[in-house]
Coordinates of C-alpha atoms in Angstrom, one line a residue:
X1 CA 315.7 11.0 101.8
X2 CA 314.1 12.3 98.6
X3 CA 312.4 15.7 98.4
X4 CA 308.9 14.1 98.1
X5 CA 309.6 12.2 101.3
X6 CA 310.6 15.5 103.0
X7 CA 307.4 17.1 101.8
X8 CA 305.3 14.2 103.1
X9 CA 306.9 14.9 106.5
X10 CA 306.3 18.6 106.2
X11 CA 302.7 18.2 105.4
X12 CA 302.3 15.9 108.4
X13 CA 303.9 18.6 110.6
X14 CA 301.4 21.2 109.2
X15 CA 298.4 18.9 110.0
X16 CA 299.9 18.3 113.5
X17 CA 300.1 22.1 114.0
X18 CA 296.6 22.6 112.7
X19 CA 295.0 20.0 114.9
X20 CA 297.1 21.2 118.0
X21 CA 296.0 24.8 117.6
X22 CA 292.6 24.5 115.9
X23 CA 291.8 21.6 118.2
X24 CA 291.5 23.7 121.3
X25 CA 289.5 26.5 119.7
X26 CA 287.1 23.9 118.3
X27 CA 286.9 22.6 121.8
X28 CA 286.2 26.1 123.2
X29 CA 283.4 26.4 120.6
X30 CA 281.8 23.2 121.9
X31 CA 282.3 24.3 125.5
X32 CA 280.2 27.4 125.0
X33 CA 277.3 25.0 125.6
X34 CA 278.8 22.4 127.8
X35 CA 280.7 24.7 130.2
X36 CA 279.3 28.3 130.1
X37 CA 276.3 28.9 132.3
X38 CA 275.3 32.4 131.0
X39 CA 276.1 34.8 128.2
X40 CA 278.9 36.4 130.2
X41 CA 280.7 33.1 130.6
X42 CA 280.3 32.4 126.9
X43 CA 282.0 35.8 126.2
X44 CA 284.8 34.7 128.5
X45 CA 285.3 31.5 126.6
X46 CA 285.1 33.2 123.2
X47 CA 287.5 35.8 124.3
X48 CA 290.1 33.2 125.2
X49 CA 290.5 32.4 121.5
X50 CA 289.4 35.7 120.1
X51 CA 292.9 37.0 119.2
X52 CA 294.2 33.6 117.8
X53 CA 291.4 31.5 116.2
X54 CA 291.9 33.0 112.7
X55 CA 295.7 32.6 112.9
X56 CA 295.2 28.9 113.8
X57 CA 293.3 28.4 110.6
X58 CA 296.3 29.5 108.6
X59 CA 297.8 26.1 109.3
X60 CA 294.9 24.5 107.4
X61 CA 295.4 26.8 104.4
X62 CA 299.1 26.1 104.4
X63 CA 298.5 22.3 104.6
X64 CA 296.1 22.4 101.7
X65 CA 298.3 24.6 99.6
X66 CA 301.4 22.4 100.3
X67 CA 299.4 19.3 99.3
X68 CA 298.3 21.0 96.1
X69 CA 301.8 22.1 95.1
X70 CA 303.8 19.0 96.3
X71 CA 301.3 16.2 95.6
X72 CA 298.8 17.4 93.0
X73 CA 297.4 13.9 92.4
X74 CA 296.8 13.4 96.1
X75 CA 295.1 16.8 96.3
X76 CA 292.9 16.1 93.2
X77 CA 291.7 12.6 94.4
X78 CA 291.2 13.8 98.0
X79 CA 289.2 16.8 97.2
X80 CA 287.1 15.1 94.6
X81 CA 286.4 11.9 96.7
X82 CA 285.8 13.8 99.9
X83 CA 284.0 16.7 98.3
X84 CA 280.9 16.7 100.4
X85 CA 282.5 16.4 103.9
X86 CA 285.2 18.9 102.9
X87 CA 282.6 21.3 101.6
X88 CA 280.7 21.0 104.9
X89 CA 283.9 21.8 106.8
X90 CA 284.6 24.8 104.6
X91 CA 281.0 26.2 105.1
X92 CA 281.3 25.6 108.8
X93 CA 284.6 27.5 109.0
X94 CA 283.1 30.4 107.0
X95 CA 280.0 30.6 109.2
X96 CA 282.2 30.2 112.3
X97 CA 284.4 33.1 111.4
X98 CA 281.3 35.3 110.7
X99 CA 279.8 34.3 114.0
X100 CA 282.8 35.4 116.0
X101 CA 282.8 38.8 114.3
X102 CA 279.1 39.5 114.1
X103 CA 277.9 38.1 117.4
X104 CA 278.5 41.4 119.3
X105 CA 277.4 43.7 116.5
X106 CA 273.9 44.0 117.9
X107 CA 272.7 43.9 121.5
X108 CA 269.5 41.9 121.0
X109 CA 269.4 38.6 122.9
X110 CA 268.0 36.6 119.9
X111 CA 270.7 37.9 117.6
X112 CA 273.5 36.9 120.0
X113 CA 271.9 33.6 120.9
X114 CA 271.7 32.6 117.2
X115 CA 275.4 33.4 116.6
X116 CA 276.3 31.4 119.7
X117 CA 274.4 28.5 118.3
X118 CA 276.4 28.8 115.1
X119 CA 279.7 28.9 117.0
X120 CA 278.7 25.6 118.8
X121 CA 277.6 23.7 115.7
X122 CA 280.4 25.0 113.4
X123 CA 282.9 23.9 116.0
X124 CA 281.4 20.5 116.7
X125 CA 280.8 19.4 113.1
X126 CA 284.3 20.0 111.7
X127 CA 285.8 18.4 114.9
X128 CA 283.9 15.2 113.9
X129 CA 284.4 15.3 110.2
X130 CA 288.2 15.8 110.4
X131 CA 288.4 12.5 112.3
X132 CA 286.1 10.8 109.8
X133 CA 288.2 12.1 106.9
X134 CA 291.6 11.1 108.3
X135 CA 290.4 7.7 109.4
X136 CA 289.2 7.0 105.9
X137 CA 292.5 8.2 104.4
X138 CA 294.4 5.8 106.8
X139 CA 292.0 2.9 106.2
X140 CA 292.0 3.2 102.4
X141 CA 289.2 4.2 100.0
X142 CA 287.9 3.1 96.7
X143 CA 290.5 4.3 94.2
X144 CA 290.6 2.8 90.7
X145 CA 293.4 2.2 88.3
X146 CA 293.1 5.8 87.0
X147 CA 293.9 7.1 90.5
X148 CA 290.3 8.4 90.8
X149 CA 287.9 7.9 93.8
X150 CA 285.0 5.7 92.7
X151 CA 283.1 5.4 96.0
X152 CA 280.4 7.6 97.5
X153 CA 279.7 9.6 100.6
X154 CA 278.2 6.7 102.5
X155 CA 281.3 4.6 102.0
X156 CA 283.1 7.1 104.2
X157 CA 280.7 6.5 107.1
X158 CA 282.1 3.1 108.2
X159 CA 282.6 2.0 111.8
X160 CA 286.3 2.8 111.9
X161 CA 285.8 6.3 110.5
X162 CA 282.9 7.1 112.9
X163 CA 285.1 6.0 115.8
X164 CA 287.8 8.3 114.4
X165 CA 285.3 11.2 114.4
X166 CA 284.3 10.6 118.0
X167 CA 287.9 10.5 119.0
X168 CA 288.7 13.9 117.4
X169 CA 285.5 15.4 118.9
X170 CA 286.3 14.2 122.4
X171 CA 290.0 14.9 122.2
X172 CA 289.6 18.4 120.8
X173 CA 286.9 19.2 123.5
X174 CA 289.2 17.8 126.2
X175 CA 292.1 19.9 124.8
X176 CA 289.7 23.0 124.8
X177 CA 288.6 22.4 128.4
X178 CA 292.3 22.2 129.5
X179 CA 292.9 25.4 127.6
X180 CA 289.9 27.1 129.2
X181 CA 291.2 26.2 132.6
X182 CA 294.6 27.5 131.6
X183 CA 293.2 30.8 130.3
X184 CA 290.5 31.7 132.8
X185 CA 290.1 32.6 136.5
X186 CA 287.5 32.1 139.2
X187 CA 284.6 29.6 139.1
X188 CA 284.7 28.9 135.4
X189 CA 288.3 27.8 135.7
X190 CA 287.4 25.3 138.4
X191 CA 284.5 23.9 136.4
X192 CA 286.6 23.7 133.3
X193 CA 289.2 21.6 135.2
X194 CA 286.5 19.2 136.5
X195 CA 284.9 18.9 133.1
X196 CA 288.3 18.3 131.5
X197 CA 288.9 15.4 133.9
X198 CA 285.6 13.7 132.9
X199 CA 286.2 14.4 129.2
X200 CA 289.7 13.0 129.5
X201 CA 288.5 9.7 130.7
X202 CA 285.9 9.4 127.9
X203 CA 288.6 10.4 125.4
X204 CA 291.0 7.8 126.8
X205 CA 288.6 5.0 126.2
X206 CA 287.7 6.0 122.7
X207 CA 291.3 6.9 121.6
X208 CA 292.7 3.7 123.0
X209 CA 290.2 1.7 120.9
X210 CA 290.9 3.7 117.8
X211 CA 294.7 3.6 118.1
X212 CA 294.7 -0.2 118.8
X213 CA 292.5 -0.8 115.8
X214 CA 294.8 1.4 113.6
X215 CA 297.9 -0.4 114.9
X216 CA 296.5 -3.8 114.4
X217 CA 295.3 -3.0 110.9
X218 CA 298.1 -0.9 109.4
X219 CA 300.8 -0.4 112.0
X220 CA 304.5 -1.2 112.3
X221 CA 307.2 -0.6 114.9
X222 CA 307.4 3.2 114.3
X223 CA 303.6 3.6 114.6
X224 CA 303.7 1.6 117.7
X225 CA 306.1 4.0 119.3
X226 CA 303.9 7.0 118.3
X227 CA 300.9 5.2 119.7
X228 CA 302.7 4.6 123.0
X229 CA 303.6 8.3 123.2
X230 CA 300.0 9.3 122.5
X231 CA 298.6 7.0 125.2
X232 CA 301.2 8.0 127.9
X233 CA 300.8 11.7 127.1
X234 CA 297.0 11.4 127.3
X235 CA 297.2 9.7 130.7
X236 CA 299.7 12.3 131.8
X237 CA 297.4 15.1 130.7
X238 CA 294.5 13.6 132.7
X239 CA 296.7 13.2 135.8
X240 CA 298.1 16.7 135.5
X241 CA 294.6 18.3 135.2
X242 CA 293.5 16.4 138.3
X243 CA 296.4 17.8 140.2
X244 CA 295.6 21.3 138.9
X245 CA 298.7 21.6 136.7
X246 CA 296.9 23.2 133.7
X247 CA 300.1 24.1 131.8
X248 CA 301.5 20.6 131.9
X249 CA 298.1 19.2 131.0
X250 CA 297.8 21.4 128.0
X251 CA 301.3 20.5 126.8
X252 CA 300.6 16.8 127.2
X253 CA 297.2 17.0 125.5
X254 CA 299.0 18.7 122.6
X255 CA 301.6 15.9 122.6
X256 CA 298.7 13.4 122.5
X257 CA 297.3 15.1 119.3
X258 CA 300.8 15.4 117.7
X259 CA 301.6 11.7 118.4
X260 CA 298.2 10.4 117.2
X261 CA 298.4 12.4 114.0
X262 CA 302.0 11.3 113.5
X263 CA 300.9 7.7 114.0
X264 CA 298.3 8.0 111.2
X265 CA 301.0 9.4 108.8
X266 CA 303.4 6.7 109.8
X267 CA 300.9 4.0 108.9
X268 CA 300.3 5.7 105.6
X269 CA 303.9 6.1 104.4
X270 CA 304.9 5.6 101.6
X271 CA 301.2 5.8 100.5
X272 CA 299.4 9.1 100.7
X273 CA 296.0 7.7 99.9
X274 CA 295.7 3.9 99.9
X275 CA 293.3 2.1 97.6
X276 CA 291.0 -0.4 99.2
X277 CA 290.3 -2.0 95.8
X278 CA 293.9 -2.8 94.8
X279 CA 297.1 -1.9 96.6
X280 CA 298.8 -1.2 93.3
X281 CA 296.3 1.5 92.6
X282 CA 297.2 3.5 95.7
X283 CA 298.6 7.0 95.5
X284 CA 302.1 7.1 96.9
X285 CA 304.7 9.8 97.6
X286 CA 306.3 8.8 94.3
X287 CA 303.4 8.7 91.8
X288 CA 301.4 11.6 93.4
X289 CA 304.2 14.1 93.7
X290 CA 305.2 17.1 91.7
X291 CA 308.5 17.4 89.7
X292 CA 311.8 17.5 91.6
X293 CA 312.3 21.1 90.4
X294 CA 308.9 22.2 91.8
X295 CA 309.7 20.5 95.1
X296 CA 313.1 22.2 95.2
X297 CA 311.6 25.7 94.7
X298 CA 308.9 25.0 97.4
X299 CA 311.6 23.9 99.8
X300 CA 313.5 27.1 99.5
X301 CA 310.3 29.2 99.9
X302 CA 309.2 27.1 103.0
X303 CA 312.6 27.5 104.5
X304 CA 312.4 31.3 104.4
X305 CA 308.7 31.8 105.2
X306 CA 308.1 29.2 107.9
X307 CA 310.3 30.6 110.6
X308 CA 308.7 34.1 110.1
X309 CA 305.2 32.6 110.5
X310 CA 306.2 30.7 113.6
X311 CA 307.8 33.7 115.2
X312 CA 304.8 35.9 114.5
X313 CA 302.3 33.4 115.8
X314 CA 304.4 32.7 118.9
X315 CA 304.5 36.5 119.6
X316 CA 300.7 36.7 119.3
X317 CA 300.2 34.0 121.9
X318 CA 302.8 35.7 124.2
X319 CA 301.0 39.1 123.9
X320 CA 297.6 37.5 124.8
X321 CA 298.9 35.2 127.5
X322 CA 297.0 36.5 130.5
X323 CA 294.0 34.8 132.1
X324 CA 290.6 36.4 131.9
X325 CA 287.4 36.0 133.9
X326 CA 283.9 37.4 134.2
X327 CA 285.2 40.5 136.0
X328 CA 287.1 41.5 132.9
X329 CA 283.9 41.2 130.8
X330 CA 282.1 43.5 133.2
X331 CA 284.9 46.1 133.1
X332 CA 284.9 46.0 129.3
X333 CA 281.1 46.5 129.2
X334 CA 281.3 49.4 131.7

């Protein structure tokens, strides 16, 4: 296996990590409207991800940086062709971070309500747009002989991509509901469990349609295995949450995300960005990669830094592992 193949796999792993971790905190943001009944319960939900949401976003920065360094042609075409949706995602992530930090800075109801609205919308919009973006990458976009994107924003809003956006939205929200049931106590935990069950059923229908479409259009034997793992894990997550096994359900919903993203990358390889105009104009791991020397240096750096990051983030989750409820919010206010 060549170094550019290894870095394709590593970038896939980074995106899997990002969607696994950021997926549930996008879901929590959406649930501040769907699950929380009052301001106290919204604080409970926000506090479940308060210590970790910014660490989860590091995976996105690393994935983007790795793509820039390992596959500069891929990075250039992706960020120029998908400029508007990626700019919207970036603005949402900025506003979302500000909303988490500024929401409690003033006691006025209007102030807090506005920031809560911001948390909801800046969680929902990226959850949809990431699905739209990756569906388009998998499907193929208008890339010409000069390896440049020649389509427009509306070309990205095709039925397959819209279905992909709905899948990521429902899957992340389901993942978040399971996480909420795992991290809370009392009535909100019970309602999160019931909501997760309903969301899981909707997610299963949409995800099954999207995965079958992907497999029929681009798949092979390896992607079929990944699809089977995703489907079985999702069914298992739904069954587990129905039985009240939140830990198992969360692990299985995470496996669903990992297997689904892996399937998309398996259907891509050896392309990194297929051309819908001419297969020969597609960006591949070969023609889009950096020099072997650059990839070698990056491999050494990643080998040293990655374990440190994983240990630190794992420690963070361990420290903040306990459940919280409305009674903890009352104690903190007092």
